Coordinates of C-alpha atoms in Angstrom, one line a residue:
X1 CA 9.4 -62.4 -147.0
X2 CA 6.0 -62.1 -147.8
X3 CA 4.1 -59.1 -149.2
X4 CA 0.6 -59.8 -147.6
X5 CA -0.8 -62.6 -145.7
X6 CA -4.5 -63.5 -144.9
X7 CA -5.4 -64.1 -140.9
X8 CA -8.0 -67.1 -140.6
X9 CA -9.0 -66.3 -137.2
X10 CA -10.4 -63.2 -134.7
X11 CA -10.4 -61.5 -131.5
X12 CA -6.8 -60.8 -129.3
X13 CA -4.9 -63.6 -131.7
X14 CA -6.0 -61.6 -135.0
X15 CA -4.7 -58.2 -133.2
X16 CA -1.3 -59.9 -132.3
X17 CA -0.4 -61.4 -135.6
X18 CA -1.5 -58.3 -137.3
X19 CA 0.5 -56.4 -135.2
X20 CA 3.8 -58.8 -135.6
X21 CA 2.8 -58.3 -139.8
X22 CA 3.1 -55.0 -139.7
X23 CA 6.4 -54.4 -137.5
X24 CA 7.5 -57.4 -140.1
X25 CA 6.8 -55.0 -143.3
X26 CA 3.7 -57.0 -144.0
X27 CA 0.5 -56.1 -145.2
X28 CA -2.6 -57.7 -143.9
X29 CA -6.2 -59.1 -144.8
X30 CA -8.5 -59.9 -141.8
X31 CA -11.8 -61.6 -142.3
X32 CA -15.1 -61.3 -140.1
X33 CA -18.1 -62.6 -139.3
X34 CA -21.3 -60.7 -139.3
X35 CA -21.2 -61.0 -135.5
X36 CA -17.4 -59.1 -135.7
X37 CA -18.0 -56.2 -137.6
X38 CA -17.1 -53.8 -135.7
X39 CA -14.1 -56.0 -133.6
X40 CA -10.7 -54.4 -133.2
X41 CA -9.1 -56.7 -135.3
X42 CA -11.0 -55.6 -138.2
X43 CA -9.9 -52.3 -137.6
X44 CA -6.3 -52.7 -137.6
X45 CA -6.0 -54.7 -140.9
X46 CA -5.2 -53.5 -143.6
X47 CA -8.2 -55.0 -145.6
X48 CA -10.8 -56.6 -144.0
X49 CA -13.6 -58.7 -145.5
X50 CA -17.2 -60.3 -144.5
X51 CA -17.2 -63.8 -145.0
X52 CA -20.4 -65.0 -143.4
X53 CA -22.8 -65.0 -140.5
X54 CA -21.8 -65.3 -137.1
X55 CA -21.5 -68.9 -136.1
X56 CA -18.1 -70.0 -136.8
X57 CA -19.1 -72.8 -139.0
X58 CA -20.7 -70.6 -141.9
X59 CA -17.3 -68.2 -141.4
X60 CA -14.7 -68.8 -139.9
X61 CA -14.6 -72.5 -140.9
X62 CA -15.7 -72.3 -144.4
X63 CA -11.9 -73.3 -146.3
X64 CA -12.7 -72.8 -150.0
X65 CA -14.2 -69.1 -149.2
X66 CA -10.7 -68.5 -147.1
X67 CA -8.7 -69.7 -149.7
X68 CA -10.6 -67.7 -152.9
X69 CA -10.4 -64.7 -150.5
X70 CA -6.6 -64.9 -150.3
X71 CA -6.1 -65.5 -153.2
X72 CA -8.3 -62.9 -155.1
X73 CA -6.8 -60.3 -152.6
X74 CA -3.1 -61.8 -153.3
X75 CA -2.2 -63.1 -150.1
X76 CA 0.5 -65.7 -150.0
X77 CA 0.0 -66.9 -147.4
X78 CA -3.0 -67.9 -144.3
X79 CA -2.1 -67.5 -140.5
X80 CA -4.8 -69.5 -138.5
X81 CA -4.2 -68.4 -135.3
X82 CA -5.6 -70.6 -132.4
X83 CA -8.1 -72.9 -132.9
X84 CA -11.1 -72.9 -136.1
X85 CA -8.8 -74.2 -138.9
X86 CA -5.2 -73.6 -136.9
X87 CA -4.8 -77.8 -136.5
X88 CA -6.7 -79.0 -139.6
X89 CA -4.5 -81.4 -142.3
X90 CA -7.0 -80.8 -144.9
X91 CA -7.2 -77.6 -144.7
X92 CA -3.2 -77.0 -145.1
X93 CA -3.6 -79.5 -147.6
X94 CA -5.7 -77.0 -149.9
X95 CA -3.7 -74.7 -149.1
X96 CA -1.1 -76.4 -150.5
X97 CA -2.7 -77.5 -153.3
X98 CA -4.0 -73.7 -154.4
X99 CA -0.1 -72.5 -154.2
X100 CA -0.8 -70.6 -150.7
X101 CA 1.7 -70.7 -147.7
X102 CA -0.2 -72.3 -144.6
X103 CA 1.7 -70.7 -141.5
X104 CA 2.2 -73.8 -139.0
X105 CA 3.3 -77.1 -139.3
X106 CA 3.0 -79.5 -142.5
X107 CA -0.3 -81.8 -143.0
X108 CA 1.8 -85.0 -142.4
X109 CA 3.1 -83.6 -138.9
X110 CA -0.8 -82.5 -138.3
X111 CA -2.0 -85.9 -139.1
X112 CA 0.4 -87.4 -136.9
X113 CA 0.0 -85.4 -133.6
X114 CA -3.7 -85.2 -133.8
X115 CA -4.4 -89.1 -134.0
X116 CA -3.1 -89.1 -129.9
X117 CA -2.7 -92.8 -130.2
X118 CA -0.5 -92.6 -133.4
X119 CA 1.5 -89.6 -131.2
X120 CA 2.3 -92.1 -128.1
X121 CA 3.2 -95.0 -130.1
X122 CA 5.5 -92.9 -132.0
X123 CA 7.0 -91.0 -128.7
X124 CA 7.3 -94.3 -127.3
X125 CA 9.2 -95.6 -129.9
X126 CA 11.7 -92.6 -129.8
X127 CA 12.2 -93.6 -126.1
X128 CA 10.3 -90.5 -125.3
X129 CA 8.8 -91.2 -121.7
X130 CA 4.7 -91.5 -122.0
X131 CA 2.0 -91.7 -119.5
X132 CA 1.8 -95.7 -118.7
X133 CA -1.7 -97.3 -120.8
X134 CA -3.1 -98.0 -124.2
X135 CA -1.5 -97.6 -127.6
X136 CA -4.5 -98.5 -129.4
X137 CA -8.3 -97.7 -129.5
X138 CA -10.0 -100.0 -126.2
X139 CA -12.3 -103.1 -128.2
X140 CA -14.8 -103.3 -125.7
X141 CA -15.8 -103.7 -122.1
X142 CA -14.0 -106.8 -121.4
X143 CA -10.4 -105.5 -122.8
X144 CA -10.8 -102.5 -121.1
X145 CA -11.4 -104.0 -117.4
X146 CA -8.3 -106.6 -118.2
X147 CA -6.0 -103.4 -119.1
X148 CA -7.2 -101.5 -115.9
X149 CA -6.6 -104.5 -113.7
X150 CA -2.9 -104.1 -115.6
X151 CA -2.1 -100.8 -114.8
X152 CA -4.4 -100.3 -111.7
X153 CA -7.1 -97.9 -110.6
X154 CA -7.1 -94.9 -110.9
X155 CA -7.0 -94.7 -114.8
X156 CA -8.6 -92.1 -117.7
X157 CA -10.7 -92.9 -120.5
X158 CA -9.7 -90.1 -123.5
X159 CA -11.2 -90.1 -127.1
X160 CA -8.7 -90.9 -129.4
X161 CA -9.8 -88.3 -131.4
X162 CA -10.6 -85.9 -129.0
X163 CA -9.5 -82.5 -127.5
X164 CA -10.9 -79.7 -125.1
X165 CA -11.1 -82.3 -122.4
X166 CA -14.6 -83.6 -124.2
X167 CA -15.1 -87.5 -123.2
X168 CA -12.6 -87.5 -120.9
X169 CA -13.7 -89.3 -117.2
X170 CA -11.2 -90.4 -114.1
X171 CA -12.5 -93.9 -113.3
X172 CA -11.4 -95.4 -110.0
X173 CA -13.3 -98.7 -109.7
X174 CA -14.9 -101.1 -112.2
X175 CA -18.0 -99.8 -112.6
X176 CA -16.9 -96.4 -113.0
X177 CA -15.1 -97.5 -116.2
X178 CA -18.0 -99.8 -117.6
X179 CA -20.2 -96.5 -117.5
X180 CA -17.6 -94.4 -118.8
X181 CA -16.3 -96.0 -121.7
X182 CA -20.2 -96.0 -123.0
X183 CA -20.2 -92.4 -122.1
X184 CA -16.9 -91.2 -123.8
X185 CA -17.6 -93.5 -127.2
X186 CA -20.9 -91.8 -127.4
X187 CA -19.4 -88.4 -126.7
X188 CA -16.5 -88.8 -128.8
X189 CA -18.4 -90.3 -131.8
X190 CA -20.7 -87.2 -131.1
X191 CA -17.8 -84.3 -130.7
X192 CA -15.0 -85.8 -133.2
X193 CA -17.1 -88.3 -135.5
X194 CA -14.9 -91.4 -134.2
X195 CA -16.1 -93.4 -131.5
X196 CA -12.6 -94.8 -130.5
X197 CA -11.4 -94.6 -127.0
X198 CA -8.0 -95.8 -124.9
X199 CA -7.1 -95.9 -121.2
X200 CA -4.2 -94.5 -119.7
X201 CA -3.5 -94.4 -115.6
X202 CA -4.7 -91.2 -114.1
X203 CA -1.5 -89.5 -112.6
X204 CA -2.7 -88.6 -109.4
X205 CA -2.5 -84.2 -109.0
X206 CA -0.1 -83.7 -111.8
X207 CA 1.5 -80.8 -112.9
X208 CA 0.8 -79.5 -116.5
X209 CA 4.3 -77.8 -117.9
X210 CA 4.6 -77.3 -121.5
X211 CA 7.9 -76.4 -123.7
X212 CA 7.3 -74.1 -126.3
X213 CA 9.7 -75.3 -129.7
X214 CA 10.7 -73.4 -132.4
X215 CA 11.7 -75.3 -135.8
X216 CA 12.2 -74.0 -139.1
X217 CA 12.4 -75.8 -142.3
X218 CA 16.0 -76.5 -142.5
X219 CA 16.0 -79.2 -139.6
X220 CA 16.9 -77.0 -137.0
X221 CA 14.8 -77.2 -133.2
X222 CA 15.4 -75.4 -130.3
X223 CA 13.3 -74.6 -127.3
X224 CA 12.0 -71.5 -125.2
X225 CA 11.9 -72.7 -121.9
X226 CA 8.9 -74.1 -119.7
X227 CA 5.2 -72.5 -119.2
X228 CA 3.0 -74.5 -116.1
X229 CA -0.5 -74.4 -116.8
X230 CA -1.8 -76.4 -114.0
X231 CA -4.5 -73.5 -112.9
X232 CA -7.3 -75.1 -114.8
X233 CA -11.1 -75.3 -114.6
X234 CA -12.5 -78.0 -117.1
X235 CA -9.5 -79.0 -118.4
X236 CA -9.3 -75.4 -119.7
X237 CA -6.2 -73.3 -118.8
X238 CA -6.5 -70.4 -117.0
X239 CA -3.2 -68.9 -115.4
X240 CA 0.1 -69.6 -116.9
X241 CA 3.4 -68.8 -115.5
X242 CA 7.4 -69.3 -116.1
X243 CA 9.2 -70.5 -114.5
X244 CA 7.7 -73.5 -113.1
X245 CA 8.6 -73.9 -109.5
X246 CA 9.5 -77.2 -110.3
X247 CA 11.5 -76.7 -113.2
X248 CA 15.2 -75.3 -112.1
X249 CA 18.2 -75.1 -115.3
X250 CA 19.2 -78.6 -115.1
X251 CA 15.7 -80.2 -115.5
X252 CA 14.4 -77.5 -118.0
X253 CA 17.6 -78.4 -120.0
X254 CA 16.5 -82.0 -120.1
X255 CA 12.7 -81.8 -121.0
X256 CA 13.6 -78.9 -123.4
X257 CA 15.7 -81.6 -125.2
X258 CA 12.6 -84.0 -125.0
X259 CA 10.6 -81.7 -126.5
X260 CA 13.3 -80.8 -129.5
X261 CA 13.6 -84.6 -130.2
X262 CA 9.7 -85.2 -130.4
X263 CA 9.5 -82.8 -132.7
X264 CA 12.6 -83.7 -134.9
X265 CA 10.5 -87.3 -134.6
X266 CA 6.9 -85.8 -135.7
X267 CA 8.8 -83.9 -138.7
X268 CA 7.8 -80.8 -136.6
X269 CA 7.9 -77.4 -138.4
X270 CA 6.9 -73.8 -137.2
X271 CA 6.3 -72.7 -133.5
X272 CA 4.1 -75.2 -131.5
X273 CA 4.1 -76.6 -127.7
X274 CA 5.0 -79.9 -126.1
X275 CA 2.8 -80.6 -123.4
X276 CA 3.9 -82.6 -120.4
X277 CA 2.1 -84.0 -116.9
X278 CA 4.5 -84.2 -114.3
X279 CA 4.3 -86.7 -111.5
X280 CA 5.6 -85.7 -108.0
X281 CA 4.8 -89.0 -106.9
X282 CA 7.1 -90.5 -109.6
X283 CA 9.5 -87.1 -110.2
X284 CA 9.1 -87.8 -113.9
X285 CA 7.7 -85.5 -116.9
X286 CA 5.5 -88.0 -119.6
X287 CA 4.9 -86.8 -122.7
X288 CA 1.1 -85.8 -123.6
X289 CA 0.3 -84.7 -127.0
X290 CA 1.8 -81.3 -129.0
X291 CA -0.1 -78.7 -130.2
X292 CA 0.6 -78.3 -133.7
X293 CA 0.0 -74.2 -133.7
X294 CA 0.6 -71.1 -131.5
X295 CA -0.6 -71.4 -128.4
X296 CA -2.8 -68.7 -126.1
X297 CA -0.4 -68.6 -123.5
X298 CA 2.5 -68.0 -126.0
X299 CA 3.1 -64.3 -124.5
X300 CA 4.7 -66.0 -121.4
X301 CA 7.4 -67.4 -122.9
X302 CA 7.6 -64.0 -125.2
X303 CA 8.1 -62.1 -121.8
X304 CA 10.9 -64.3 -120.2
X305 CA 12.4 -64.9 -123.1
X306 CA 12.1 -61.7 -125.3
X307 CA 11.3 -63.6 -128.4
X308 CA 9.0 -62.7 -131.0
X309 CA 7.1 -66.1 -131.5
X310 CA 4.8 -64.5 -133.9
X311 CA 7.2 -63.3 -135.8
X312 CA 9.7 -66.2 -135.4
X313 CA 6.6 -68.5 -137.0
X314 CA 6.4 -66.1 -140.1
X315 CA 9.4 -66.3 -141.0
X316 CA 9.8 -69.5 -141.0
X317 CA 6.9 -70.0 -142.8
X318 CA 8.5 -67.7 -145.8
X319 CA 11.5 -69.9 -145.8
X320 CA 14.0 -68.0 -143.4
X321 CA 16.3 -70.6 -141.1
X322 CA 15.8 -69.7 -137.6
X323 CA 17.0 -66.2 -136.1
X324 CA 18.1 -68.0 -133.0
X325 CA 20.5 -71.2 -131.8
X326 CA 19.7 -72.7 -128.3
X327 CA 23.4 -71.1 -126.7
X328 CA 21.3 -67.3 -127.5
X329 CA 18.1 -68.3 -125.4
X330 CA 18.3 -66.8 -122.1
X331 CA 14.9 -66.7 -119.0
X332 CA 15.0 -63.5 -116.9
X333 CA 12.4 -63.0 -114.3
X334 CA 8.7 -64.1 -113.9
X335 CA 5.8 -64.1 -116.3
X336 CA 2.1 -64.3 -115.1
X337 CA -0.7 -64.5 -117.8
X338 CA -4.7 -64.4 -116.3
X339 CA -7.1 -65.1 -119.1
X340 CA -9.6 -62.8 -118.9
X341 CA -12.8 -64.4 -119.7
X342 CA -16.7 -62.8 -120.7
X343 CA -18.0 -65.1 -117.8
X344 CA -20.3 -64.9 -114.9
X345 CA -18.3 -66.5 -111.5
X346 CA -21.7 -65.9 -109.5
X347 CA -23.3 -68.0 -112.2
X348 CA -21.3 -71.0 -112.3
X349 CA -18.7 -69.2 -114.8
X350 CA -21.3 -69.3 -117.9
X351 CA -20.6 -66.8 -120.9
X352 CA -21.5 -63.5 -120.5
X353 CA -22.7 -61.4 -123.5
X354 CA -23.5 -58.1 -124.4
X355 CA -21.9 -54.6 -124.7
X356 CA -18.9 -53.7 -122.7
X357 CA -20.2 -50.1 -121.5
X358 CA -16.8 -49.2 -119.5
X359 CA -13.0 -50.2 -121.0
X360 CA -9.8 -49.4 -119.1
X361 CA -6.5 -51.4 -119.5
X362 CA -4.0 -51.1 -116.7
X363 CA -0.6 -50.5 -117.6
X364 CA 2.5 -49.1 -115.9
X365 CA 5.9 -51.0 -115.7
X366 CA 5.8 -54.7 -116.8
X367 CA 2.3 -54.8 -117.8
X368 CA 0.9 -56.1 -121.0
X369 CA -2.5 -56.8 -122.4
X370 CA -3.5 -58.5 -125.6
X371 CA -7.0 -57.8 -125.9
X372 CA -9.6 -58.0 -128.9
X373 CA -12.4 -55.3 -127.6
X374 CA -12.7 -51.7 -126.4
X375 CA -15.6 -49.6 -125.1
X376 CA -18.8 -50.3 -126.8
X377 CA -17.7 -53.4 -128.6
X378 CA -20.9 -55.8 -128.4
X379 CA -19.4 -59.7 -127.4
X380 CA -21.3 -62.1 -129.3
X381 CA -22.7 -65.1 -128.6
X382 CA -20.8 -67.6 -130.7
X383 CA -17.0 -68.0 -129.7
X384 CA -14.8 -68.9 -127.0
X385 CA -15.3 -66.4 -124.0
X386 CA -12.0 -65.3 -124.4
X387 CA -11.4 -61.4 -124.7
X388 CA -8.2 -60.4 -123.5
X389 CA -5.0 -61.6 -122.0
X390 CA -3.4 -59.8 -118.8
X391 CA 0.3 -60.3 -118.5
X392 CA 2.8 -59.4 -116.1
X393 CA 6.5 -59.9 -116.1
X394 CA 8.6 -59.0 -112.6
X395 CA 12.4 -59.6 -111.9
X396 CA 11.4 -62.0 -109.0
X397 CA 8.0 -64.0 -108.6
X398 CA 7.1 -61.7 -106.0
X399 CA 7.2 -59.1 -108.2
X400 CA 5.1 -60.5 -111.0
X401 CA 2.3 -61.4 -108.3
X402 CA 2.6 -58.2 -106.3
X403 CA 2.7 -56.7 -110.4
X404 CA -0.2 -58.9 -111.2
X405 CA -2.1 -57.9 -108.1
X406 CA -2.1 -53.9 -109.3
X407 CA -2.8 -55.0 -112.6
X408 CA -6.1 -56.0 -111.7
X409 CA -7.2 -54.0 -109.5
X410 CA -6.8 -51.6 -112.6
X411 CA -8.9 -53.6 -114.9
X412 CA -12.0 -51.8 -115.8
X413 CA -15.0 -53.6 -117.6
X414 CA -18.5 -53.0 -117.0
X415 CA -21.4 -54.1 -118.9
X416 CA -20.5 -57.6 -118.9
X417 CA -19.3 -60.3 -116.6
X418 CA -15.8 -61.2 -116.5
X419 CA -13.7 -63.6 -114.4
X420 CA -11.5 -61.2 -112.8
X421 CA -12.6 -61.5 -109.4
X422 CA -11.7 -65.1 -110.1
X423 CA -8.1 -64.3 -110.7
X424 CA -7.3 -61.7 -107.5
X425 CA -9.0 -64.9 -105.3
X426 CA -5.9 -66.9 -106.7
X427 CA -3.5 -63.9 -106.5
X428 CA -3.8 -63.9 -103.0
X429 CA -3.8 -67.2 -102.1
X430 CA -1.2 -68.7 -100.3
X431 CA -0.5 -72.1 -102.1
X432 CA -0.6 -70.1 -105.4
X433 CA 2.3 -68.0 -104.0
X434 CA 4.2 -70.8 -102.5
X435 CA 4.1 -72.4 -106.0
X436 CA 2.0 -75.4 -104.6
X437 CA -0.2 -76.1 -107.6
X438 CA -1.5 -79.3 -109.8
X439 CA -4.2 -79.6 -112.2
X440 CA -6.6 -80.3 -108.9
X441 CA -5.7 -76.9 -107.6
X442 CA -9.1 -74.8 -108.3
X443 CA -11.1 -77.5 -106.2
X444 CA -8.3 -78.3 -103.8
X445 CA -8.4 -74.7 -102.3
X446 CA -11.8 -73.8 -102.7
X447 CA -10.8 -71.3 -105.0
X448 CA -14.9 -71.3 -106.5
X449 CA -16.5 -70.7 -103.4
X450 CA -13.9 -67.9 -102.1
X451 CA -14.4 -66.3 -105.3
X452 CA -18.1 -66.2 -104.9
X453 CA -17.5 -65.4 -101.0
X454 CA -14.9 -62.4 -102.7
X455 CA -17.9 -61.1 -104.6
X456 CA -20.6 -60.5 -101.7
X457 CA -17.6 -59.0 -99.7
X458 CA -17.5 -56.4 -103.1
X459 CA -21.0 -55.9 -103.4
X460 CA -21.0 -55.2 -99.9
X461 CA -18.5 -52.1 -99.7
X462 CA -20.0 -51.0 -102.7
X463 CA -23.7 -50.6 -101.1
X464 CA -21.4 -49.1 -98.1
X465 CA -19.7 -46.5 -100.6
X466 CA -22.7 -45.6 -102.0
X467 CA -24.6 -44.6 -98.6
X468 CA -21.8 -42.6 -98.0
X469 CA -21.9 -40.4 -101.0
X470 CA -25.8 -40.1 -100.4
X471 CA -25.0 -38.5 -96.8
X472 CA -22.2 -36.8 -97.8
X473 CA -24.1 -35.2 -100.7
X474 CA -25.2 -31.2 -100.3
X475 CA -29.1 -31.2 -100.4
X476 CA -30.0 -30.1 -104.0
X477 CA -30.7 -25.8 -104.5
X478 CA -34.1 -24.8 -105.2
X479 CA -33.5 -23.2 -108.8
X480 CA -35.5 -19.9 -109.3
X481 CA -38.7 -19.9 -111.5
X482 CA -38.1 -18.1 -114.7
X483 CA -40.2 -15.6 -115.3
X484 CA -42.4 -16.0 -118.3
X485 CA -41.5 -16.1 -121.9
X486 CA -38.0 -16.5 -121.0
X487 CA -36.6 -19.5 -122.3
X488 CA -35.4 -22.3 -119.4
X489 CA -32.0 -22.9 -119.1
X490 CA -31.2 -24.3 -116.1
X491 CA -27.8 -27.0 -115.2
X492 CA -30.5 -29.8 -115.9
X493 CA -32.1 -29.0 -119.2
X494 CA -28.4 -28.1 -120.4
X495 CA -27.0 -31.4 -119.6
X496 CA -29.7 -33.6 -121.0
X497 CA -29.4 -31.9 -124.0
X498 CA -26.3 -32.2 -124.2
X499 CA -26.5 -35.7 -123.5
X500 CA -29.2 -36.5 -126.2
X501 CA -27.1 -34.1 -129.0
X502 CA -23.9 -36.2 -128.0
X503 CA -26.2 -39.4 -127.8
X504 CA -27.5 -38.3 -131.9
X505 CA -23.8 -37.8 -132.8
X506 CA -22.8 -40.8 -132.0
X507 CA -25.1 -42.8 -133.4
X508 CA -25.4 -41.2 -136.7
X509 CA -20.7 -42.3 -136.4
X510 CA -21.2 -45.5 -135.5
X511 CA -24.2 -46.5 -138.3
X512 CA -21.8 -48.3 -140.8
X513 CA -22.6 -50.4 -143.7
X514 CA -22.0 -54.2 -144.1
X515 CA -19.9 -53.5 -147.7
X516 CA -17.2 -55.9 -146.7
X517 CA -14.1 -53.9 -146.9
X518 CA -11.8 -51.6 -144.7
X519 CA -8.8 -49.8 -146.2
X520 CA -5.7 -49.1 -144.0
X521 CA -8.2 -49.0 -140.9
X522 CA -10.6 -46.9 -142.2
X523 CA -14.2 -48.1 -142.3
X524 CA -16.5 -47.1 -145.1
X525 CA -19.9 -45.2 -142.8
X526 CA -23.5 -44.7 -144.2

């Protein structure tokens, strides 16, 4: 096992893999950004270190600095977390080539599952059901109408390069495709640095459900069961549950085996995800892509399942054959994960910065949060809006929703926007209890404008509550005149000194210096 590993990545995913380290025997390095100097994350390591200026791109995506940094502090090995550097063949390549463990799959897997054309031929060829269209990069125009006309209207143009949903555009007549191919070549090209694009038909309201895999280096797969992620916004995930509702034992044994064989195919190693549409039109699952890393949404599965991915993914990254066969997985109950997201829903859901002024988790039974701030962490400006996952886990589905319900109504954070108004709209709605969802959901139950609707009705009893207080409130005592040369000490005086000594305090705690380092959690002050 390894003695120390370096964690390539911030926010909730640095706390959890720090956390797993630690119960794991494993010390910890954490690296920061100017901008994350003061993040939980940095906090909890057991040596922290600046490595540049806020924007991920002088930090958090500069390899040779990651890789002199673990190894001058003697890490073995680099956990990238989500996202930055986490799917990134060169960048496991140097870390091959400097003698440091990358934790996640090998270069050659990367480079197969990120070219999404070289993925589909290969699936195909496994006799691994995929989404009917192109298996190479559209010419032009001409060949694109001709392969439409094949497959029919509706189809989707997607980058071949591509991810995050940039390029992508439903056409569902001719001219909607001439424009779009222009528009996703120049995108892509933009985004990715490759202008290549394909078609594929548009599955009409799909279902998104993903298998999470497990393989270690020995050859041996198995698979954790199902997470639907249909509940998106911008081809962004927001809620993810297990089970799906239209996943029961037989079919989850059968696409869990689809998943195990594409990744025995891709030469799969480490935890990752194989993502799936589902057609209830056609009642068949097609294969979409796999992401090469551990996912957000990964807790879901933890919860159902009682599996330690993070830890799982460690180990076999130090070599250790898996601590599980398939006959010792087991799902009890329901998992619900809301992303909690710094965003504005009154503002058409952009990022919200700033400094959270009021922090309080909920908890109680089946509760868990995986968050990256606390009270008076700043949010900065450059990174994914993503602060904190909720989760809830409940014996039935009406539990975890009745769970997940109480579990927001006890999230307190002030100072910032967050979508959690947008999150008790879809706990309450009917369809979303029923278990009638697709990828079209958000829009097909007006879920935006019931939020917004959700948020006057708030501001509303607040204005009410507050009136209230105001009437109920004793008129204020007339305090005495003190009689000269006698010092004034009245409630008022007392309290705003108090307040400004406190205030003083504080400040003079939290003024640290930027020297770079933290030693078992402890931050060096000025």
């Amino acid at each position: 096992m390894f003695k120390k590993i370096l964690i390539a990545n911030r926010g909730e995913i640095a706390v959890r893999v720090i956390r797993a380290a630690k119960e794991l025997g494993i010390k910890t390095v954490a690296v920061y950004s100017e901008a994350d100097a003061n993040a939980l994350f940095v906090y909890l390591a057991d040596e922290a270190y600046c490595i540049g200026p806020g924007p991920a791109k002088l930090s958090y995506l500069q390899m040779d600095k990651l890789i002199e940094l673990a190894k001058k502090t003697g890490a073995e090995a680099i956990h990238p977390g989500y996202g930055f550097l986490a799917e990134n063949a060169e960048f496991v390549r140097k870390c091959d080539e400097n003698g440091i463990v990358f934790i996640g799959p090998p270069a050659k897997a990367q480079e197969l599952l990120g070219d999404k054309l070289g993925a589909r031929r290969t699936m195909k060829e496994a006799g691994i059901p995929i989404v009917p269209g192109a298996l190479d990069p559209i010419e032009d125009e001409k060949e694109a109408m001709s392969f439409a006309k094949d497959i029919g209207f509706p189809v989707i143009v997607k980058p071949v390069g591509g991810g995050g949903g940039i390029g992508m555009q439903v056409c569902r007549s001719t001219d909607e495709l001439a424009k779009a191919i222009k528009t996703a070549q120049t995108l892509s090209a933009s985004a990715f640095g490759r202008a290549d694009v394909y078609i594929e038909k548009y599955v009409e309201k799909p279902r998104h459900v993903e298998v999470q895999i497990l393989a270690d280096s020995k050859g041996n797969v198995i698979h954790l069961g199902e997470r639907e992620c249909s509940i998106q916004r911008r081809h962004q995930k927001l809620i993810e549950i297990h089970p799906s509702p239209v996943v029961d034992d037989e079919t989850r044994k059968r696409i869990g085996e689809i998943a195990c064989k594409a990744a025995k195919v891709a030469g799969y190693v480490n935890a990752g995800t194989v993502e799936m549409l589902y057609s209830p039109k056609d009642n068949e699952f097609y294969f979409l892509e796999v992401n090469a890393r551990i996912q957000v949404e990964h807790p879901v599965t933890e919860l159902v399942t009682g599996v330690d991915i993070v830890k799982e993914g460690i180990k076999i990254a130090a070599g250790e054959p898996l601590s599980y066969k398939q006959s010792d997985i087991h799902w009890f109950g329901a998992a619900i994960e809301c992303r909690i997201n710094a965003e504005d829903p009154a503002n058409n859901f952009l990022p919200s910065v700033g400094t959270i002024t009021k922090y309080i988790e909920p908890g109680g039974p089946g509760v868990r949060v995986d968050s990256g701030v606390y009270e008076s962490f700043t949010v900065p400006p450059f990174y994914d809006p993503l602060i904190a996952k909720l989760l809830v886990w409940g014996r039935t589905w009406e539990e975890a929703v009745i769970r997940m319900r109480r579990a927001l109504d006890e999230y307190v954070i002030e100072g910032i926007k967050t979508n959690i108004p947008f999150h008790k709209v879809v706990m309450e709605d009917e369809a979303f209890i029923r278990g009638e969802l697709s990828t079209e959901y958000i829009a097909d139950r007006n879920i935006i404008q019931r939020t917004l609707d959700f948020l006057k009705q708030e501001e509303e009893q607040k204005k009410k509550k507050e009136g209230i207080i105001v009437k109920a409130a004793p008129a204020p005592k007339k305090e005495a005149a003190a009689p000269a040369g006698v010092p004034i000490t009245d409630r008022k005086t007392v309290a705003i000194a108090t307040a400004i000594a406190s205030y003083m305090t504080k400040k003079a705690e939290r003024t640290r210096t930027t020297s770079g380092w933290v030693l078992s959690g402890r931050m060096r002050y000025s």
